[in-house]
Amino acid sequence: MPVQSNNVLDDPILLDGNDSFVGGQVSSTRANLIADNAYSEGRNIDLDEFGNAVTRRGTGLTIGYLAWASAEVNWEAASSIWNGVTAPISGCAYFDTGIAENIVLSDGSDNLKISTEAGDFLEISGSGLAAGATVEFAQLVNRLYYADGNGALRYVDAAGTANSITGGKVTSIEITENGVGYTSIPSITFTASSGSLAAATAVLGYGGKVVSATVDTSGSGYSSSIPPTIAFDAAPTGGTDAKGVAHISQTPSKPKILVSANNRLFATSADTAIPSDQIYVSDILDGESWDLIGNSIRVGGGDGDPIVALMPWYGYNMLVFKELSIWVVEADPSLAVADWTIKLINNRTGCVAARTVQQVGPDVLFLSRDGVRSIKTIEAGAQTDVSLPISTPINDLIGRINQAHIGKCCAIYWRNRYLLGVPMDSATTPDRVLCYHLLAKSWTGDWTGWQPRDWVITAFGGKLRMNFGDQRGVFYTWDDYTAEGSTTADTYTDGGVVYESYVKSRAYRYGETWGDKIGYSVQFNLENIYSTSVTSNLYYYKDLSDSELTIASSVALDADTNLIRKGYNLLPKGRFNQIQFKVQADEGRLALHSIETSAFGQPIKPER
């Protein structure tokens, strides 16, 4: 305990402060009730491995934009097409065929765009999109399938060319009469098609009966409305002939949600004539082959609750998020789709935005009406539950999400952080990012300057990077990959644009809730690892007031290998019951280790 004396005031000395900031932002609680290691507000703040509050890393234009990052014109304010992209970017995907690596995105034009790591974005001719559509991507084998909720299912091949899906393939044969008396496997004959003929092999069972048929060649050009007839060889004398019906591949009408899992594609439809709780499943390793009757399931039994998102989970499980409920489908590939097990997880909460669903190890985070929730696997692994909202500490920010556009929220899980883009207040597209640090289990606050519409992780040349396409038509890469010792002050800019960062502390009561205090001192412990000086501004707030009062402005934090201590006299600041401090920088890397403050307790006034 430090010993301090005061020749003016004969009062006890009281101490308070933050030793770390690992508790993150707790802004939905009164500032004088926040835990010791937390703070009331953070702007563009992240946590380092020591629990210090530091400015988040910036973003760079690293894929096809290097020339623009150094341009002298204000290209972000331009309304014309630049670098092949038209604002906004509504969807993006990393497409790796093992031979070529590309970014494919949808923007404000009517065709997809494609780019290598170093090249400009080029238009994929004939990939036609609905105006303003939100495009979903899913890779299966060496094809990148995409759906916009309006047109047919299509795909981009390894050559970067758009392709339509013709359907008309034989996917399976249903045996309607088994026949009897076959002594050898009968051959199966198909009627002709406008494409190539299919071929299949019968399987015999007990008593010379045909129990099933395996499709060897799917063929092409068959009509789904008038399937081909098939004929089995005649049975020997005394027997009866087998009969069957061929099922022809189709494609879902207006596919909307599209994911790849267990070597299949899963899709829902935006067609109002199709139930909103129906899921279509492609054949294994074939995104062109769909049986809309045999390979489809309805989740929820026609409860009118539409499907919002699909998320592949552990094993063969597929999570199905609806507006008011959450289900799990056990998509066992050894079983027919109709035999898959469907279980209800919770019927009192659901998901409001498909792109907020992110897997975090065995857990999954998502945005519901009352905040960010998580699904947890119970130890036995056979049942699941839904946790309370993990966003409770920042419910004030969650409450500011524009509900009319909440469906545009999007998120990504990256390096122990759940980053959630949200439209705040009157914004109609995401204009803030809320950061949840999984290791610290705390929220670091809101990040400004980012306007993500979709996120994607790339692995060009084995280099893992987190990227996002934004409302302005820019494709950014987050520069969190540069080693700390190799960073510079420019690392803390977004494409060369600076941004502010600050931490507003909890309300310090010095362990005394009743009486007033007279402030004695406050010390801010900071660091600066760069040769470039960081200019900081220091403020204080008395008794939960919103009035920002200045302690010191334009404080230069020069490079120092030791801790930078900035201490100030609080005696002239007058009496208070509780006090908060704010450390702010207009640009550069702000790194706050701790706040130490002291005050003198005053006698309690029985009347005021």
Coordinates of C-alpha atoms in Angstrom, one line a residue:
M1 CA 0.0 0.0 0.0
P2 CA 1.6 3.3 -1.0
V3 CA 2.0 5.9 1.7
Q4 CA 1.1 9.5 0.7
S5 CA 0.8 12.6 2.7
N6 CA -1.1 15.8 2.2
N7 CA -0.3 18.9 4.2
V8 CA -3.5 20.6 3.2
L9 CA -6.2 17.9 3.7
D10 CA -6.2 15.7 6.8
D11 CA -8.2 13.0 5.1
P12 CA -7.7 9.3 4.3
I13 CA -6.1 8.4 1.0
L14 CA -8.2 6.1 -1.3
L15 CA -7.0 4.2 -4.3
D16 CA -8.7 2.8 -7.4
G17 CA -8.0 2.0 -11.0
N18 CA -7.7 -0.7 -13.8
D19 CA -4.8 -3.1 -13.7
S20 CA -5.9 -4.5 -17.1
F21 CA -8.8 -4.2 -19.5
V22 CA -9.4 -7.8 -20.2
G23 CA -13.0 -7.5 -19.0
G24 CA -13.8 -5.5 -22.1
Q25 CA -16.7 -3.1 -22.7
V26 CA -19.6 -3.3 -20.3
S27 CA -21.8 -0.4 -21.5
S28 CA -25.3 -1.8 -20.6
T29 CA -24.5 -1.5 -16.9
R30 CA -24.2 1.7 -14.9
A31 CA -20.6 2.8 -15.0
N32 CA -20.1 2.5 -11.2
L33 CA -21.1 -1.1 -11.2
I34 CA -18.7 -2.4 -13.8
A35 CA -16.1 -5.0 -12.8
D36 CA -12.6 -3.9 -11.9
N37 CA -11.0 -5.1 -15.2
A38 CA -13.6 -3.7 -17.5
Y39 CA -14.4 -0.4 -19.1
S40 CA -17.6 1.5 -20.1
E41 CA -16.8 2.3 -23.8
G42 CA -14.2 1.4 -26.4
R43 CA -13.9 2.7 -29.9
N44 CA -11.7 0.8 -32.4
I45 CA -10.1 -1.0 -29.5
D46 CA -8.8 -4.6 -29.4
L47 CA -7.1 -6.6 -26.6
D48 CA -3.5 -7.8 -26.8
E49 CA -2.2 -11.0 -25.2
F50 CA -1.5 -9.1 -21.9
G51 CA -5.0 -7.7 -21.5
N52 CA -4.0 -4.2 -22.6
A53 CA -6.4 -2.1 -24.5
V54 CA -4.8 -1.3 -27.9
T55 CA -6.0 0.2 -31.1
R56 CA -7.2 -2.4 -33.6
R57 CA -5.0 -3.1 -36.6
G58 CA -6.0 -1.4 -39.9
T59 CA -6.9 -2.8 -43.3
G60 CA -5.1 -2.8 -46.6
L61 CA -6.1 -2.9 -50.3
T62 CA -3.9 -5.9 -50.9
I63 CA -5.8 -7.7 -53.6
G64 CA -5.6 -5.8 -56.9
Y65 CA -5.7 -2.4 -55.3
L66 CA -2.1 -1.5 -54.5
A67 CA -2.1 1.4 -57.0
W68 CA -5.3 2.9 -55.6
A69 CA -3.9 2.9 -52.0
S70 CA -1.3 5.5 -53.1
A71 CA -3.6 7.5 -55.4
E72 CA -3.8 11.2 -54.8
V73 CA -7.5 11.5 -55.7
N74 CA -10.3 10.7 -53.2
W75 CA -11.3 7.4 -54.9
E76 CA -13.5 6.4 -51.9
A77 CA -15.9 9.2 -52.8
A78 CA -16.1 8.2 -56.5
S79 CA -19.4 6.9 -57.8
S80 CA -18.0 5.4 -61.0
I81 CA -16.7 1.9 -61.6
W82 CA -13.1 1.6 -60.4
N83 CA -10.8 -1.4 -60.7
G84 CA -13.6 -3.4 -62.2
V85 CA -15.9 -3.2 -59.1
T86 CA -19.2 -1.4 -58.7
A87 CA -20.4 -0.5 -55.2
P88 CA -21.7 -2.3 -53.2
I89 CA -20.1 -5.7 -52.8
S90 CA -23.0 -7.9 -51.7
G91 CA -21.2 -11.3 -51.5
C92 CA -17.7 -12.8 -51.9
A93 CA -16.1 -16.2 -51.9
Y94 CA -12.6 -17.7 -52.1
F95 CA -12.4 -20.2 -54.9
D96 CA -9.5 -22.7 -54.8
T97 CA -9.4 -25.5 -57.4
G98 CA -5.9 -26.7 -56.4
I99 CA -4.6 -25.2 -59.7
A100 CA -6.0 -21.7 -59.5
E101 CA -6.9 -19.4 -56.6
N102 CA -9.4 -16.6 -57.1
I103 CA -11.7 -14.2 -55.3
V104 CA -15.3 -14.2 -56.8
L105 CA -17.7 -11.5 -55.7
S106 CA -21.0 -10.0 -56.6
D107 CA -21.3 -6.2 -56.7
G108 CA -23.6 -3.5 -58.0
S109 CA -23.5 -4.8 -61.6
D110 CA -25.4 -7.7 -63.2
N111 CA -22.4 -10.1 -63.5
L112 CA -20.0 -11.7 -61.0
K113 CA -16.4 -10.4 -60.8
I114 CA -13.3 -12.6 -60.4
S115 CA -9.7 -11.8 -59.4
T116 CA -6.4 -13.5 -58.6
E117 CA -4.4 -12.2 -55.6
A118 CA -2.5 -9.7 -57.7
G119 CA -4.9 -8.9 -60.6
D120 CA -7.8 -6.6 -61.2
F121 CA -11.3 -7.8 -60.9
L122 CA -12.7 -9.0 -64.3
E123 CA -16.3 -9.5 -65.2
I124 CA -17.5 -13.1 -65.6
S125 CA -19.6 -12.8 -68.8
G126 CA -23.0 -14.4 -68.7
S127 CA -23.1 -14.9 -64.9
G128 CA -26.3 -12.7 -64.8
L129 CA -27.5 -11.6 -61.4
A130 CA -30.8 -10.0 -60.2
A131 CA -30.5 -6.3 -59.5
G132 CA -29.6 -5.7 -55.8
A133 CA -29.5 -9.4 -55.1
T134 CA -27.6 -11.0 -52.1
V135 CA -25.6 -13.8 -53.6
E136 CA -24.6 -16.9 -51.7
F137 CA -21.7 -19.1 -52.8
A138 CA -20.8 -22.8 -52.1
Q139 CA -17.9 -24.8 -53.5
L140 CA -18.4 -28.4 -54.4
V141 CA -15.5 -30.3 -56.0
N142 CA -13.9 -27.8 -58.5
R143 CA -17.0 -25.7 -59.1
L144 CA -18.2 -22.6 -57.3
Y145 CA -22.0 -22.7 -57.2
Y146 CA -24.0 -19.5 -56.6
A147 CA -27.6 -18.5 -56.0
D148 CA -29.2 -15.1 -55.8
G149 CA -32.8 -16.0 -54.8
N150 CA -34.1 -15.1 -58.2
G151 CA -32.5 -17.0 -61.1
A152 CA -31.5 -20.6 -61.5
L153 CA -28.6 -22.3 -59.7
R154 CA -25.4 -21.8 -61.7
Y155 CA -21.7 -22.3 -61.2
V156 CA -18.3 -20.9 -62.0
D157 CA -15.8 -23.5 -63.3
A158 CA -12.1 -23.8 -62.8
A159 CA -11.5 -21.7 -65.9
G160 CA -13.5 -18.8 -64.4
T161 CA -16.4 -19.3 -66.8
A162 CA -20.1 -19.1 -65.8
N163 CA -22.2 -22.2 -66.5
S164 CA -25.9 -23.0 -66.3
I165 CA -27.2 -26.3 -65.1
T166 CA -29.2 -28.3 -67.5
G167 CA -30.5 -31.1 -65.3
G168 CA -32.2 -34.0 -67.1
K169 CA -30.1 -36.8 -65.7
V170 CA -31.2 -40.1 -64.3
T171 CA -30.5 -39.9 -60.5
S172 CA -32.2 -43.1 -59.3
I173 CA -34.5 -45.9 -60.2
E174 CA -37.5 -46.8 -58.1
I175 CA -38.6 -50.4 -58.3
T176 CA -42.4 -50.6 -58.6
E177 CA -42.7 -54.3 -59.2
N178 CA -39.9 -56.7 -58.1
G179 CA -40.8 -59.4 -60.5
V180 CA -40.0 -63.0 -59.6
G181 CA -38.1 -66.0 -61.0
Y182 CA -35.0 -64.3 -62.5
T183 CA -32.0 -66.7 -62.6
S184 CA -29.6 -64.0 -63.8
I185 CA -29.3 -60.3 -63.5
P186 CA -31.7 -58.7 -66.1
S187 CA -30.4 -55.8 -68.2
I188 CA -32.2 -52.5 -68.1
T189 CA -33.1 -50.5 -71.3
F190 CA -33.9 -46.8 -71.3
T191 CA -35.9 -44.9 -73.9
A192 CA -33.8 -42.4 -76.0
S193 CA -33.1 -38.9 -74.8
S194 CA -32.1 -35.7 -76.5
G195 CA -28.6 -36.1 -75.0
S196 CA -26.8 -39.3 -73.9
L197 CA -28.4 -42.5 -72.8
A198 CA -28.4 -43.6 -69.2
A199 CA -27.3 -47.1 -68.0
A200 CA -28.1 -49.0 -64.8
T201 CA -27.6 -52.4 -63.3
A202 CA -30.3 -54.4 -61.5
V203 CA -29.7 -56.1 -58.1
L204 CA -31.3 -59.5 -57.5
G205 CA -32.6 -60.8 -54.2
Y206 CA -34.2 -63.9 -52.8
G207 CA -36.5 -65.7 -55.1
G208 CA -35.1 -64.1 -58.2
K209 CA -36.6 -60.7 -57.4
V210 CA -35.2 -57.4 -58.5
V211 CA -34.7 -55.5 -55.2
S212 CA -33.0 -52.4 -56.5
A213 CA -31.2 -50.8 -59.4
T214 CA -27.9 -48.9 -59.4
V215 CA -27.4 -46.0 -61.9
D216 CA -24.1 -46.5 -63.6
T217 CA -24.4 -43.7 -66.2
S218 CA -26.7 -40.7 -65.5
G219 CA -27.1 -39.7 -69.1
S220 CA -28.5 -36.3 -70.1
G221 CA -31.2 -34.5 -71.9
Y222 CA -34.1 -36.3 -70.2
S223 CA -37.3 -34.4 -69.4
S224 CA -38.2 -34.2 -65.7
S225 CA -41.9 -33.8 -66.6
I226 CA -41.9 -36.8 -68.9
P227 CA -39.2 -39.2 -67.4
P228 CA -37.9 -42.0 -69.7
T229 CA -39.5 -45.4 -69.5
I230 CA -37.3 -48.3 -68.5
A231 CA -37.7 -52.0 -69.4
F232 CA -36.2 -55.0 -67.7
D233 CA -35.4 -58.2 -69.5
A234 CA -38.3 -60.6 -69.5
A235 CA -38.3 -63.1 -66.7
P236 CA -38.0 -66.8 -67.5
T237 CA -41.1 -68.9 -68.1
G238 CA -43.2 -69.0 -65.0
G239 CA -41.8 -65.8 -63.6
T240 CA -43.1 -62.2 -63.8
D241 CA -41.3 -59.2 -65.2
A242 CA -39.8 -56.4 -63.0
K243 CA -40.9 -52.8 -63.5
G244 CA -39.5 -49.5 -62.4
V245 CA -39.6 -45.7 -62.7
A246 CA -36.6 -43.5 -63.4
H247 CA -36.2 -40.3 -61.4
I248 CA -34.7 -37.3 -63.3
S249 CA -32.5 -34.6 -61.9
Q250 CA -34.0 -31.2 -61.5
T251 CA -32.7 -27.9 -60.0
P252 CA -34.3 -26.0 -57.2
S253 CA -36.4 -23.0 -58.2
K254 CA -34.9 -19.7 -57.2
P255 CA -32.4 -21.1 -54.8
K256 CA -31.7 -18.7 -51.9
I257 CA -29.6 -20.2 -49.1
L258 CA -26.8 -22.4 -50.4
V259 CA -24.2 -24.4 -48.5
S260 CA -21.8 -27.3 -49.1
A261 CA -21.5 -30.1 -46.6
N262 CA -20.9 -33.9 -46.6
N263 CA -20.0 -33.7 -50.3
R264 CA -23.5 -32.4 -51.2
L265 CA -25.1 -29.0 -51.8
F266 CA -28.0 -27.9 -49.6
A267 CA -30.4 -25.2 -50.7
T268 CA -33.6 -23.5 -49.9
S269 CA -35.9 -21.7 -52.3
A270 CA -37.2 -18.1 -52.5
D271 CA -40.1 -19.3 -54.7
T272 CA -43.3 -18.4 -52.9
A273 CA -44.9 -21.6 -54.3
I274 CA -42.4 -23.7 -52.3
P275 CA -42.7 -24.1 -48.5
S276 CA -40.2 -21.8 -46.7
D277 CA -39.1 -24.7 -44.5
Q278 CA -38.1 -27.0 -47.3
I279 CA -34.5 -28.0 -47.9
Y280 CA -33.3 -29.5 -51.2
V281 CA -30.2 -31.8 -51.2
S282 CA -28.1 -32.6 -54.3
D283 CA -26.6 -35.9 -55.1
I284 CA -23.2 -36.8 -53.6
L285 CA -20.4 -34.9 -55.4
D286 CA -22.8 -33.7 -58.1
G287 CA -24.2 -30.2 -57.7
E288 CA -26.0 -30.5 -61.0
S289 CA -28.1 -33.5 -59.9
W290 CA -31.1 -32.9 -57.7
D291 CA -34.2 -35.0 -57.0
L292 CA -36.6 -32.4 -55.8
I293 CA -39.0 -35.0 -54.4
G294 CA -36.8 -37.9 -53.2
N295 CA -34.0 -35.7 -51.9
S296 CA -35.8 -33.0 -50.0
I297 CA -37.0 -32.6 -46.4
R298 CA -39.2 -30.2 -44.5
V299 CA -37.9 -28.9 -41.1
G300 CA -40.6 -28.1 -38.6
G301 CA -43.5 -29.9 -40.2
G302 CA -45.2 -26.9 -41.8
D303 CA -45.1 -24.6 -38.8
G304 CA -44.8 -21.5 -41.1
D305 CA -41.4 -20.6 -39.6
P306 CA -39.1 -19.9 -42.5
I307 CA -35.5 -21.1 -42.7
V308 CA -33.0 -18.3 -42.3
A309 CA -29.6 -20.1 -42.3
L310 CA -27.9 -23.4 -42.7
M311 CA -24.7 -24.3 -40.9
P312 CA -22.7 -27.5 -41.2
W313 CA -21.8 -28.7 -37.7
Y314 CA -19.8 -31.5 -36.3
G315 CA -20.1 -35.0 -37.7
Y316 CA -22.9 -35.2 -40.3
N317 CA -25.1 -32.7 -38.5
M318 CA -26.6 -29.7 -40.2
L319 CA -27.9 -26.8 -38.0
V320 CA -31.1 -25.3 -39.4
F321 CA -31.8 -21.8 -38.1
K322 CA -35.3 -20.5 -38.6
E323 CA -36.8 -17.2 -37.5
L324 CA -38.3 -18.6 -34.3
S325 CA -36.6 -21.9 -33.8
I326 CA -33.4 -23.9 -34.2
W327 CA -33.2 -27.5 -35.5
V328 CA -30.5 -30.1 -36.2
V329 CA -30.6 -32.5 -39.1
E330 CA -28.4 -35.6 -39.0
A331 CA -27.5 -35.8 -42.7
D332 CA -26.0 -39.3 -42.7
P333 CA -24.8 -40.1 -46.2
S334 CA -25.4 -43.8 -45.7
L335 CA -29.1 -43.2 -45.4
A336 CA -31.7 -41.9 -47.8
V337 CA -32.5 -38.2 -47.4
A338 CA -36.1 -39.1 -46.3
D339 CA -34.6 -41.2 -43.4
W340 CA -32.5 -38.4 -41.9
T341 CA -33.2 -37.6 -38.3
I342 CA -34.6 -34.1 -37.5
K343 CA -34.4 -32.8 -33.9
L344 CA -35.6 -29.6 -32.3
I345 CA -33.0 -27.7 -30.3
N346 CA -35.1 -24.7 -29.2
N347 CA -38.4 -23.3 -30.2
R348 CA -38.2 -19.9 -28.4
T349 CA -35.3 -18.3 -30.2
G350 CA -34.1 -18.1 -33.8
C351 CA -31.7 -16.3 -36.1
V352 CA -32.4 -12.9 -37.8
A353 CA -29.5 -12.8 -40.2
A354 CA -28.0 -15.7 -42.2
R355 CA -24.5 -14.3 -42.4
T356 CA -24.2 -13.9 -38.6
V357 CA -24.0 -17.7 -38.1
Q358 CA -20.4 -18.7 -37.4
Q359 CA -18.9 -21.9 -36.1
V360 CA -16.5 -21.5 -33.2
G361 CA -15.0 -25.0 -32.5
P362 CA -17.9 -27.1 -31.3
D363 CA -20.0 -24.0 -30.7
V364 CA -21.9 -21.8 -33.1
L365 CA -22.6 -18.0 -32.6
F366 CA -25.5 -16.2 -34.2
L367 CA -27.5 -13.0 -34.0
S368 CA -31.1 -13.4 -32.6
R369 CA -33.6 -10.7 -31.8
D370 CA -32.3 -10.3 -28.3
G371 CA -28.6 -10.3 -29.1
V372 CA -25.8 -12.7 -29.9
R373 CA -26.4 -16.2 -28.7
S374 CA -24.4 -19.4 -28.8
I375 CA -25.2 -23.1 -29.2
K376 CA -23.3 -25.4 -26.8
T377 CA -22.9 -29.1 -27.1
I378 CA -23.6 -30.8 -23.7
E379 CA -20.9 -33.2 -22.5
A380 CA -22.7 -36.3 -23.6
G381 CA -22.8 -34.9 -27.1
A382 CA -26.3 -36.3 -27.7
Q383 CA -28.3 -33.2 -26.8
T384 CA -27.8 -29.5 -27.2
D385 CA -29.0 -26.3 -25.6
V386 CA -29.0 -22.6 -26.3
S387 CA -27.2 -20.2 -24.0
L388 CA -28.2 -16.8 -22.7
P389 CA -27.2 -14.0 -24.9
I390 CA -23.4 -13.4 -24.7
S391 CA -24.0 -9.8 -25.8
T392 CA -25.6 -8.8 -22.6
P393 CA -22.7 -6.5 -21.6
I394 CA -23.3 -4.4 -24.8
N395 CA -27.1 -4.7 -24.9
D396 CA -27.2 -0.9 -25.4
L397 CA -25.4 -1.3 -28.7
I398 CA -27.5 -4.3 -29.7
G399 CA -30.6 -2.2 -29.1
R400 CA -29.4 0.4 -31.6
I401 CA -29.3 -2.0 -34.5
N402 CA -31.7 -0.8 -37.2
Q403 CA -34.4 -3.5 -37.0
A404 CA -35.7 -2.8 -40.5
H405 CA -32.3 -3.8 -41.9
I406 CA -31.1 -6.4 -39.4
G407 CA -31.1 -9.1 -42.0
K408 CA -28.0 -7.4 -43.5
C409 CA -25.9 -8.0 -40.4
C410 CA -22.9 -10.3 -41.2
A411 CA -20.2 -11.8 -39.1
I412 CA -17.0 -13.9 -39.2
Y413 CA -15.0 -15.9 -36.7
W414 CA -11.3 -15.2 -37.1
R415 CA -8.4 -15.7 -34.7
N416 CA -10.5 -15.9 -31.5
R417 CA -12.7 -13.0 -32.5
Y418 CA -16.3 -12.9 -33.5
L419 CA -16.7 -9.8 -35.7
L420 CA -20.2 -8.7 -36.2
G421 CA -21.1 -6.0 -38.8
V422 CA -24.3 -4.1 -37.9
P423 CA -26.3 -1.1 -39.3
M424 CA -26.4 1.2 -36.3
D425 CA -29.2 3.7 -35.6
S426 CA -30.5 5.0 -39.0
A427 CA -27.9 3.2 -41.2
T428 CA -29.4 0.9 -43.7
T429 CA -26.3 -1.2 -44.2
P430 CA -23.6 -2.3 -41.7
D431 CA -21.5 0.7 -40.6
R432 CA -20.1 -0.6 -37.3
V433 CA -18.4 -3.8 -36.3
L434 CA -18.8 -5.2 -32.8
C435 CA -15.9 -7.3 -31.6
Y436 CA -16.2 -10.3 -29.2
H437 CA -12.9 -11.7 -28.0
L438 CA -13.4 -15.4 -27.4
L439 CA -10.3 -15.9 -25.2
A440 CA -11.1 -13.0 -22.9
K441 CA -14.8 -13.7 -23.2
S442 CA -15.5 -10.0 -23.5
W443 CA -16.6 -7.4 -26.0
T444 CA -13.9 -4.8 -26.9
G445 CA -16.4 -2.2 -28.2
D446 CA -17.4 -1.0 -31.6
W447 CA -15.1 -0.5 -34.6
T448 CA -15.8 2.3 -37.1
G449 CA -14.6 2.9 -40.6
W450 CA -15.6 -0.6 -41.7
Q451 CA -18.8 -1.2 -43.7
P452 CA -18.8 -5.0 -44.4
R453 CA -21.5 -6.7 -46.5
D454 CA -19.7 -10.1 -46.5
W455 CA -16.6 -11.6 -45.1
V456 CA -14.3 -14.3 -46.5
I457 CA -11.1 -16.0 -45.5
T458 CA -8.5 -16.5 -48.2
A459 CA -5.4 -18.7 -48.4
F460 CA -3.5 -17.4 -51.5
G461 CA -0.2 -19.2 -51.5
G462 CA -1.0 -20.7 -48.1
K463 CA -1.3 -17.3 -46.5
L464 CA -4.4 -17.1 -44.4
R465 CA -6.1 -13.7 -44.5
M466 CA -9.4 -12.3 -43.3
N467 CA -11.1 -10.0 -45.8
F468 CA -14.4 -8.3 -46.4
G469 CA -16.2 -6.7 -49.3
D470 CA -18.0 -3.5 -48.2
Q471 CA -20.8 -1.1 -49.1
R472 CA -18.4 1.2 -51.0
G473 CA -17.3 -1.5 -53.4
V474 CA -13.9 -2.0 -51.8
F475 CA -12.4 -5.3 -50.9
Y476 CA -10.3 -4.9 -47.8
T477 CA -7.8 -7.3 -46.1
W478 CA -7.3 -7.0 -42.3
D479 CA -3.6 -6.4 -41.5
D480 CA -3.5 -8.6 -38.4
Y481 CA -1.0 -10.9 -40.0
T482 CA 2.1 -8.6 -39.8
A483 CA 4.4 -9.5 -36.9
E484 CA 4.3 -6.9 -34.1
G485 CA 8.0 -6.1 -34.6
S486 CA 7.4 -5.4 -38.3
T487 CA 4.4 -3.0 -38.0
T488 CA 4.6 0.7 -38.5
A489 CA 2.3 3.6 -37.7
D490 CA 0.7 3.1 -41.1
T491 CA -0.5 -0.3 -40.0
Y492 CA -3.2 1.5 -38.1
T493 CA -4.9 3.0 -41.1
D494 CA -7.8 1.7 -43.3
G495 CA -6.4 1.9 -46.8
G496 CA -4.4 5.0 -45.8
V497 CA -7.3 6.6 -43.9
V498 CA -6.6 7.3 -40.2
Y499 CA -9.2 6.6 -37.5
E500 CA -9.6 7.5 -33.8
S501 CA -9.5 5.1 -30.9
Y502 CA -10.3 5.6 -27.3
V503 CA -11.1 3.9 -24.0
K504 CA -13.5 5.4 -21.5
S505 CA -13.0 3.8 -18.0
R506 CA -15.5 2.6 -15.5
A507 CA -16.6 5.0 -12.8
Y508 CA -14.1 4.9 -10.0
R509 CA -15.6 5.2 -6.5
Y510 CA -12.4 4.3 -4.6
G511 CA -14.1 1.7 -2.6
E512 CA -16.3 4.2 -0.9
T513 CA -19.9 4.5 -2.2
W514 CA -21.4 7.1 0.2
G515 CA -19.1 10.0 0.7
D516 CA -17.6 12.5 -1.7
K517 CA -14.0 12.6 -2.6
I518 CA -11.4 15.2 -3.6
G519 CA -9.2 13.9 -6.4
Y520 CA -5.5 13.7 -5.7
S521 CA -3.8 12.1 -8.8
V522 CA -4.3 10.0 -11.9
Q523 CA -1.6 8.1 -13.8
F524 CA -2.1 6.6 -17.2
N525 CA 0.4 3.8 -18.1
L526 CA 0.9 3.6 -21.9
E527 CA 3.3 2.5 -24.5
N528 CA 4.6 3.5 -27.9
I529 CA 6.8 1.1 -29.9
Y530 CA 7.2 3.3 -32.9
S531 CA 9.4 6.2 -33.8
T532 CA 6.3 8.2 -34.8
S533 CA 4.8 10.0 -31.8
V534 CA 1.2 9.3 -30.9
T535 CA -0.8 12.3 -29.9
S536 CA -3.2 11.5 -27.0
N537 CA -6.0 13.5 -25.4
L538 CA -7.0 12.9 -21.8
Y539 CA -10.5 13.6 -20.3
Y540 CA -12.5 13.1 -17.2
Y541 CA -16.2 12.9 -16.3
K542 CA -17.7 13.6 -12.8
D543 CA -20.6 11.7 -11.3
L544 CA -21.7 9.8 -14.4
S545 CA -22.1 13.1 -16.3
D546 CA -21.8 13.1 -20.1
S547 CA -19.9 16.4 -19.9
E548 CA -16.3 15.8 -21.2
L549 CA -13.8 17.8 -19.2
T550 CA -10.1 18.1 -20.3
I551 CA -7.2 16.9 -18.2
A552 CA -4.6 17.4 -20.9
S553 CA -4.8 17.7 -24.7
S554 CA -2.3 16.9 -27.5
V555 CA -0.1 14.9 -25.1
A556 CA 2.8 13.5 -27.2
L557 CA 3.6 9.9 -26.5
D558 CA 7.1 9.5 -27.9
A559 CA 8.8 6.1 -28.6
D560 CA 10.0 4.5 -25.4
T561 CA 11.2 1.0 -24.7
N562 CA 9.8 1.4 -21.1
L563 CA 6.3 2.1 -19.9
I564 CA 5.2 5.7 -20.5
R565 CA 3.7 7.1 -17.4
K566 CA 1.6 10.3 -17.6
G567 CA 0.5 11.6 -14.2
Y568 CA -1.8 14.5 -13.4
N569 CA -3.0 16.4 -10.3
L570 CA -6.7 16.1 -9.6
L571 CA -6.9 18.5 -6.7
P572 CA -8.1 21.4 -8.9
K573 CA -11.0 19.3 -10.3
G574 CA -13.2 19.8 -7.3
R575 CA -15.3 17.4 -5.3
F576 CA -17.0 14.3 -6.8
N577 CA -18.5 11.0 -5.7
Q578 CA -17.1 9.1 -8.7
I579 CA -15.0 9.9 -11.7
Q580 CA -14.3 8.4 -15.1
F581 CA -11.3 8.9 -17.4
K582 CA -11.0 8.7 -21.2
V583 CA -7.8 8.2 -23.2
Q584 CA -8.2 9.1 -26.8
A585 CA -6.0 9.4 -30.0
D586 CA -7.1 10.8 -33.3
E587 CA -4.8 8.3 -35.2
G588 CA -2.0 5.8 -34.7
R589 CA -1.6 3.0 -32.1
L590 CA -3.0 3.8 -28.7
A591 CA -1.9 1.2 -26.1
L592 CA -3.2 1.6 -22.6
H593 CA -1.9 -0.8 -19.9
S594 CA -3.6 0.6 -16.8
I595 CA -5.1 3.5 -15.0
E596 CA -4.1 4.3 -11.4
T597 CA -5.9 7.0 -9.4
S598 CA -6.1 8.3 -5.9
A599 CA -8.5 10.6 -3.9
F600 CA -9.2 11.8 -0.4
G601 CA -12.4 10.6 1.2
Q602 CA -14.6 13.4 2.6
P603 CA -17.1 13.2 5.5
I604 CA -20.6 12.1 4.6
K605 CA -23.1 14.9 4.5
P606 CA -26.3 14.0 6.2
E607 CA -28.3 16.5 4.1
R608 CA -27.8 18.0 0.7

